[in-house]
Coordinates of C-alpha atoms in Angstrom, one line a residue:
X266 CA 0.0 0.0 0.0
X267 CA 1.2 3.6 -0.9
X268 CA 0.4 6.5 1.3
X269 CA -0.4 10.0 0.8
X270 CA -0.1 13.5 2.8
X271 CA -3.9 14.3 3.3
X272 CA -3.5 17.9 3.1
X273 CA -2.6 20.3 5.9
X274 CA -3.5 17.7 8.2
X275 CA -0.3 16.1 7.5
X276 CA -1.9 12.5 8.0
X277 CA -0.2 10.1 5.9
X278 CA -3.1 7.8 4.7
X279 CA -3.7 4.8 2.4
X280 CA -4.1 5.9 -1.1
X281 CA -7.3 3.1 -1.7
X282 CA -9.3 3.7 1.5
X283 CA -12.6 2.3 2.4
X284 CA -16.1 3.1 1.4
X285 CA -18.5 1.6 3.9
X286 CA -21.7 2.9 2.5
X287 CA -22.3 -0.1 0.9
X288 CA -21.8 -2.4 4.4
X289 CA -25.0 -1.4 5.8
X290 CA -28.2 -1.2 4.6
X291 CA -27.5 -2.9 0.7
X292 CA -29.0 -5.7 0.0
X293 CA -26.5 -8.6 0.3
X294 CA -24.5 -7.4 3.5
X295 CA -23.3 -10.3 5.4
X296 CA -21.7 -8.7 8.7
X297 CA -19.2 -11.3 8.8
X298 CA -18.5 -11.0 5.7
X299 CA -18.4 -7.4 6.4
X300 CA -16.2 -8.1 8.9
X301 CA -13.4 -10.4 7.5
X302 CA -13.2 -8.0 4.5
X303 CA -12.2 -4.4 6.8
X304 CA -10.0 -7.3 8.8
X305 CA -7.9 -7.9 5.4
X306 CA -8.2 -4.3 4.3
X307 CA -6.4 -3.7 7.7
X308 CA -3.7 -6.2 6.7
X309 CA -2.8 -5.0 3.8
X310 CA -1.9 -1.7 4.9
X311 CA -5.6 0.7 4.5
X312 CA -5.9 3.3 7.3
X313 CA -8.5 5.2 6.1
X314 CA -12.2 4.2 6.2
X315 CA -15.3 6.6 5.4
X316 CA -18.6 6.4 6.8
X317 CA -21.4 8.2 7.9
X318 CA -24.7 8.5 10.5
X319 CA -26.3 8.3 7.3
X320 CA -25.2 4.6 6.5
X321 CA -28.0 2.7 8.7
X322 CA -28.3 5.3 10.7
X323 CA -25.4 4.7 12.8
X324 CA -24.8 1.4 12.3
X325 CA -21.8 1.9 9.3
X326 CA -20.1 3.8 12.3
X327 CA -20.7 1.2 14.8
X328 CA -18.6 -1.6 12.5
X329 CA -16.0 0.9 12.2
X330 CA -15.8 1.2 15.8
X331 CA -15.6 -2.4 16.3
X332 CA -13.1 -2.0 13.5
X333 CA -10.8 0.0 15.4
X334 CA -11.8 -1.6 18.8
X335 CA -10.1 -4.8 17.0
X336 CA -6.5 -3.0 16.1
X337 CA -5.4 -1.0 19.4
X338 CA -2.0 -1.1 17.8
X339 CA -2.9 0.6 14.5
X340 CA -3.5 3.9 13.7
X341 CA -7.0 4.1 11.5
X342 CA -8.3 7.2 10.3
X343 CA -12.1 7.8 10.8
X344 CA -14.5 9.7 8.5
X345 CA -17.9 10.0 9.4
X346 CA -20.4 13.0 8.4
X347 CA -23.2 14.3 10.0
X348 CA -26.5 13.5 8.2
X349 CA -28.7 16.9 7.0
X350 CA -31.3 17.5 9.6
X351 CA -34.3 17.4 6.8
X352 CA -32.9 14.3 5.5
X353 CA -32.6 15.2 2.0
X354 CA -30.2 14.3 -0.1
X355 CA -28.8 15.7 -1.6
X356 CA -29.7 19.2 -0.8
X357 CA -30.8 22.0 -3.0
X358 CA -30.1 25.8 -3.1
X359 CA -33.6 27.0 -2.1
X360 CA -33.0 24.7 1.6
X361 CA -31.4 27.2 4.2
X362 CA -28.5 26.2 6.8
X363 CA -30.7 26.5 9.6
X364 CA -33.3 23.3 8.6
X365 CA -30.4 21.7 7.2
X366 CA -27.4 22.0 9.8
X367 CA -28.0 24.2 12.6
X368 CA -25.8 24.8 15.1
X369 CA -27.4 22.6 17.8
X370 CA -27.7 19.9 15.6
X371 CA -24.1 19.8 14.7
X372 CA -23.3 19.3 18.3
X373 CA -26.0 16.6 18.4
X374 CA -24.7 14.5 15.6
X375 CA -21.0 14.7 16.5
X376 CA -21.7 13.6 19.9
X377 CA -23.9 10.4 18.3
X378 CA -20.5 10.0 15.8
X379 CA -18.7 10.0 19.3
X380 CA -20.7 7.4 20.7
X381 CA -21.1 5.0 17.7
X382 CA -17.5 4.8 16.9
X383 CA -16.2 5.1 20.5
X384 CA -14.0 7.2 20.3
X385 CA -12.9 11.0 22.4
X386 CA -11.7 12.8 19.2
X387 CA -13.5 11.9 15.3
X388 CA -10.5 12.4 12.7
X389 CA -12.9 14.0 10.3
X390 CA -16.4 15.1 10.4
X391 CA -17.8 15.8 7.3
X392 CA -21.2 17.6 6.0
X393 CA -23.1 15.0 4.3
X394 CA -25.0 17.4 1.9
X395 CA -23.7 21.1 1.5
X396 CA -24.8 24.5 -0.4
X397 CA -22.1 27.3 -1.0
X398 CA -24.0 30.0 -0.7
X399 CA -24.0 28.5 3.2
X400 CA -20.5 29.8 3.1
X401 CA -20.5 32.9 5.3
X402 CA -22.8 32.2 7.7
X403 CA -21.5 32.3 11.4
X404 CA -23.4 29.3 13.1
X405 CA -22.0 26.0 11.2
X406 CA -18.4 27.8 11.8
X407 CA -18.7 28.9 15.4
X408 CA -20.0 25.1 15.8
X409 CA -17.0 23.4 14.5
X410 CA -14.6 25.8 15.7
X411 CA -16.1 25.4 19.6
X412 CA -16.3 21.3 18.8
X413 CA -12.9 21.1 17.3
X414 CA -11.2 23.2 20.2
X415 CA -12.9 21.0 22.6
X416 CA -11.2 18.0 21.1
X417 CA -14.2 16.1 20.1
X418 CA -12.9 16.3 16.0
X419 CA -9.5 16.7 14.6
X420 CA -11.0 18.3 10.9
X421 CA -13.6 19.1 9.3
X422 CA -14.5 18.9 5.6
X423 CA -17.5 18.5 3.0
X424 CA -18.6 16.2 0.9
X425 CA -20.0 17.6 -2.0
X426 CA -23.0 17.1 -3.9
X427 CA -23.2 14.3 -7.2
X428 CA -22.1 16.2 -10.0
X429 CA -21.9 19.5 -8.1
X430 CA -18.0 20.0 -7.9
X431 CA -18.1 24.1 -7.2
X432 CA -20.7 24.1 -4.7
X433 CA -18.0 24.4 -2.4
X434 CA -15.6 26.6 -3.3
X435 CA -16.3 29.8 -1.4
X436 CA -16.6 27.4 1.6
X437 CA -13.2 26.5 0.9
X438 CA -12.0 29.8 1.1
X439 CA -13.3 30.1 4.4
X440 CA -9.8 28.7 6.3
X441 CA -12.2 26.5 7.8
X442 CA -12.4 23.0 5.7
X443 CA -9.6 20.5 6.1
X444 CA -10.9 18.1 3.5
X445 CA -13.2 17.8 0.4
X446 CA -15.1 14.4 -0.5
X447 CA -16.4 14.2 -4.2
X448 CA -16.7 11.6 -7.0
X449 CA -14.0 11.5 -9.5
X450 CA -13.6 8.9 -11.6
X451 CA -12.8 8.5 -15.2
X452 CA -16.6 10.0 -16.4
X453 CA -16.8 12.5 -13.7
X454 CA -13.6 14.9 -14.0
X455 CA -15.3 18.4 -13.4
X456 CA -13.3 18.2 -9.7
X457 CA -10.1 19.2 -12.3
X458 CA -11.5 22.3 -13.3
X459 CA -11.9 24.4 -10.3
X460 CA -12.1 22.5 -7.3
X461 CA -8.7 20.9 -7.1
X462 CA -6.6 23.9 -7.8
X463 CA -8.4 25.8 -5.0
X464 CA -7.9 22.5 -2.8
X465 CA -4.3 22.8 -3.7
X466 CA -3.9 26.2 -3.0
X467 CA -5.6 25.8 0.2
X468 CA -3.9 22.6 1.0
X469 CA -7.0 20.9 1.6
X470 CA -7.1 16.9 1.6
X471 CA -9.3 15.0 -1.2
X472 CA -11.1 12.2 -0.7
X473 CA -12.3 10.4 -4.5
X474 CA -15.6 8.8 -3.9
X475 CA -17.6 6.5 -6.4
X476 CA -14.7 5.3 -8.1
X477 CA -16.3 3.0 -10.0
X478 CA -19.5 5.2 -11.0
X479 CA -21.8 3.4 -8.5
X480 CA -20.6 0.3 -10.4
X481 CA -20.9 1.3 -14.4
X482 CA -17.1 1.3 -14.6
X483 CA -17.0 -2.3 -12.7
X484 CA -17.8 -3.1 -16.6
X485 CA -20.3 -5.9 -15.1
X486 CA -23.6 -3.8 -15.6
X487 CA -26.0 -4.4 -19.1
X488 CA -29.0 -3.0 -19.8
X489 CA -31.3 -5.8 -18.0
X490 CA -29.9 -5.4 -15.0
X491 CA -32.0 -5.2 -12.2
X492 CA -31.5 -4.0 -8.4
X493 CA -34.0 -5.3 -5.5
X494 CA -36.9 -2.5 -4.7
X495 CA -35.3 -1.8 -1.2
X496 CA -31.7 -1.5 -2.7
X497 CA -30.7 2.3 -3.5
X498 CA -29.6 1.4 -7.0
X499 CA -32.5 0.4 -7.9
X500 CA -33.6 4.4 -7.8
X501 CA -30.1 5.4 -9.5
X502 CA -30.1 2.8 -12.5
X503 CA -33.4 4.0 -14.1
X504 CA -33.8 2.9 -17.5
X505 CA -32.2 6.7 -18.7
X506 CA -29.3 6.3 -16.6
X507 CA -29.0 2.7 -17.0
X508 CA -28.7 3.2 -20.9
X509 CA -26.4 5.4 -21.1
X510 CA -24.3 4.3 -18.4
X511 CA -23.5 1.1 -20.2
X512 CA -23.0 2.4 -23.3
X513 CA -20.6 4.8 -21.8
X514 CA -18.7 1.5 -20.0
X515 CA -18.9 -0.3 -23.0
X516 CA -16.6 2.7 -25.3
X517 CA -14.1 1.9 -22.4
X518 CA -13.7 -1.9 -23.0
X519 CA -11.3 -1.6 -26.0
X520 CA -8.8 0.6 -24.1
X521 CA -8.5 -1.5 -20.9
X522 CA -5.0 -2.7 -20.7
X523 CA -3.9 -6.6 -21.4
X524 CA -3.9 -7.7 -17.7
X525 CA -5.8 -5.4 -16.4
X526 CA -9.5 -5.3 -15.6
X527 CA -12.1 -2.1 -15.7
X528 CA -12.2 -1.5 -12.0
X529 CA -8.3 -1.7 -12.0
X530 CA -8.5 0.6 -14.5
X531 CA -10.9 3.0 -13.3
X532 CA -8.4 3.1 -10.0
X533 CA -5.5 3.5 -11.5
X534 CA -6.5 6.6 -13.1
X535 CA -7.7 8.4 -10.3
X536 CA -4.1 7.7 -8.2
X537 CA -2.9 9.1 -11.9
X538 CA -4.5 12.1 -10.7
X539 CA -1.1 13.4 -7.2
X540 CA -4.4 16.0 -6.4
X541 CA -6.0 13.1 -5.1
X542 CA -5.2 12.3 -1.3
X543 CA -7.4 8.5 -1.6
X544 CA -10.1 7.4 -3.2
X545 CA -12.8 5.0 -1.3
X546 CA -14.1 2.1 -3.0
X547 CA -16.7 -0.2 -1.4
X548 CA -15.5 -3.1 -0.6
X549 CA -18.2 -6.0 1.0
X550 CA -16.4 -9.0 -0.3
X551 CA -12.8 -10.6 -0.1
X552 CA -12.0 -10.6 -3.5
X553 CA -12.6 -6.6 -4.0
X554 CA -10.5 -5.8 -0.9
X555 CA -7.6 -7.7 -2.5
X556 CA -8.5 -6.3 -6.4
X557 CA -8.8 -2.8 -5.8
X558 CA -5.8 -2.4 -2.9
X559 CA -3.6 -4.6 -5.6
X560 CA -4.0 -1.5 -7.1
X561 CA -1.7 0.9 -4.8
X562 CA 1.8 -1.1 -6.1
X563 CA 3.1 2.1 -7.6
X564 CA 2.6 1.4 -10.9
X565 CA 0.9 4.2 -13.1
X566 CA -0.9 4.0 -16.4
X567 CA 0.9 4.8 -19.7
X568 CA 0.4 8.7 -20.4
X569 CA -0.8 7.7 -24.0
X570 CA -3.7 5.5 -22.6
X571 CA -4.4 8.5 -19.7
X572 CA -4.9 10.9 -22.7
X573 CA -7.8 8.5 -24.1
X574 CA -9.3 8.1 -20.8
X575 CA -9.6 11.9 -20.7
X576 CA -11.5 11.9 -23.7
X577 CA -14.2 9.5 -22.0
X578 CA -15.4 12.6 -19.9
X579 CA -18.9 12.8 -19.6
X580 CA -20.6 16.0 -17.9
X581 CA -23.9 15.7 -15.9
X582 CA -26.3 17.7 -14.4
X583 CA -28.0 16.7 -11.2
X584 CA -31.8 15.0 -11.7
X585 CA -34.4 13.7 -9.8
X586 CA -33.1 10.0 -9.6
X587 CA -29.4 11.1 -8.9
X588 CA -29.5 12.2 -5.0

C-alpha cells in the first residue's frame, strides 16, 4: 500500500481507503462478511475508512468502531459525516443552513458520531449534503470551531453534492475546511477544473468517492440489469441512466490494458490524478478488498492511454433519480 499526505493535516493515509456505505443497509450485506473483509483491508496496509450516520443510521459507524476496537495497535483514520437535519439528499439551493445543519444539531450529531464509533476525538467530520451559498454564515463555523477546540474532531471537511463540484468553493475559502469528499472517476472529471486547484492552494485533503460510477465502470452492468426495490440502486439505474451508463462503460472496454481489468483501471486513473489524497471504493467482499488495494503497487498508467481516458469525460447535471 502507498500513502499520501492528506492535506494540511499532515496525516499520511492509504491511497485506496474504504467506502463503507455499501456495508449497511444494501441488499447482500453479510456482517461477517463485512467483517473479514475491513479485517484484510487492515492487513494489507488501508488506514483510512469513510462512513457516515447516514449509513444505517449509525450502524456503518458502529462496525468501524468495532473495527478500530479490534486493532489498538494501528493507527486508523475515521471519516464520518453528520446527516442533514431534513434528510434530504442531496440538498438543493432554495433549503437554508438553519433546517439543514443548525448549530445545535451539529453538536448533536458529532456527539452520536462520538458514541457509535467510540472514540474521544472523530478524525474527520464531514457535512453529508452542502450549499455554498452557506458559506458565510456564522453558526455552522462557530460550531465546528467550539467542537474542534474542545477536542471532540481533529477536521472538518464537505462532501459535496453528485455532479456539483463548485458548490463548495467559497466554503473553501473560508480557512475553515480540512478536507473535500467528491466523485471522480474516469466520467466524472469536473473536480479538475476548479475545485482541485483551490484544494491545492488551500492545502485541503481530497477524498475520491464513487470510483467506479456506482458500479458502471466495474464493466459488469447491461441494460437488464435489475437491483431489489429496497436496494438504493435500484432508484439510481433508471432505464435513462442505465442506458447510457452502459454504453458509456462499453466505449471503455477496448482501451482497458492486457492484464488489467475495468475497476483496476478505473483506479489506477484516479491515483494518476497526485491532487488526489485517496479514493474510497466499497469493498463488502474478499476478493474486492484484495482487487482494488492490488492497485496501490506504484505502478501508473501509460500517459498515451491516460490521454484516451480523458476523452471519456462525460458531464452531468444533477436529476431527480441522482441524489
Amino acid at each position: 500500500m502507498n500513502y499520501r499526505r492528506f492535506g494540511r493535516t499532515d496525516w499520511q493515509v492509504s491511497e485506496i481507503g474504504y467506502g463503507m456505505w455499501g456495508l449497511a443497509g444494501w441488499t447482500g450485506s453479510d456482517i461477517e462478511e463485512v467483517n473479514a473483509s475491513l479485517d484484510l483491508a487492515v492487513e494489507l496496509g488501508c488506514n483510512f475508512f469513510d462512513t457516515a450516520w447516514g449509513y444505517a443510521e449509525g450502524k456503518s459507524e458502529q462496525i468501524l468502531g468495532e473495527l478500530m476496537k479490534r486493532n489498538p495497535d494501528k493507527k486508523l483514520y475515521a471519516a464520518t459525516k453528520i446527516p442533514p437535519k431534513n434528510r434530504n439528499w442531496p440538498s438543493r439551493p432554495e433549503f437554508s443552513l438553519d433546517e439543514v445543519f443548525p448549530a445545535d444539531y451539529i453538536v448533536k450529531y458529532t456527539e452520536k458520531s462520538l458514541k457509535n464509533l467510540n472514540v474521544e476525538c472523530i478524525d474527520l467530520m464531514q457535512f453529508h449534503v452542502w450549499e455554498d451559498h452557506w458559506a458565510n454564515r456564522d453558526e455552522w463555523k462557530e460550531a465546528i470551531q467550539k467542537l474542534t477546540q474542545e477536542g471532540k474532531v481533529q477536521a472538518w471537511g464537505i462532501s459535496v453534492n453528485r455532479w456539483e463540484p463548485d458548490n463548495s468553493l467559497e466554503t473553501i475559502k473560508t480557512g475553515l475546511i480540512d478536507a473535500v469528499q467528491v466523485i471522480y472517476n474516469i466520467f466524472d472529471q469536473n473536480p479538475e477544473d476548479q475545485l482541485f486547484p483551490l484544494c491545492r492552494k488551500y492545502d485541503v485533503g481530497i477524498i475520491a468517492r464513487v470510483p467506479f460510477d456506482e458500479g458502471t465502470l466495474t464493466g459488469t452492468l447491461t441494460k437488464e440489469t435489475t437491483f431489489p426495490a429496497d436496494d438504493w440502486r435500484s432508484t439510481y439505474f433508471v432505464p435513462e441512466n442505465l442506458n447510457s451508463s452502459v454504453d458509456h462503460a462499453d466505449a471503455l472496454k477496448p482501451l482497458i490494458p492486457n492484464g488489467l481489468t475495468m475497476p483496476e483501471m478505473a483506479l489506477r486513473f484516479i491515483l494518476a490524478n497526485d491532487d488526489v489524497a485517496t479514493t474510497i471504493p466499497g469493498m463488502r467482499k474478499l476478493p474486492h478488498v484484495r482487487a482494488n488495494i492490488a492497485a496501490s503497487d506504484g505502478k501508473t498508467l501509460e500517459d498515451s492511454l491516460l490521454e484516451k481516458l480523458k476523452t471519456h469525460r462525460w458531464d452531468r447535471t444533477p436529476t431527480e433519480w441522482s441524489q
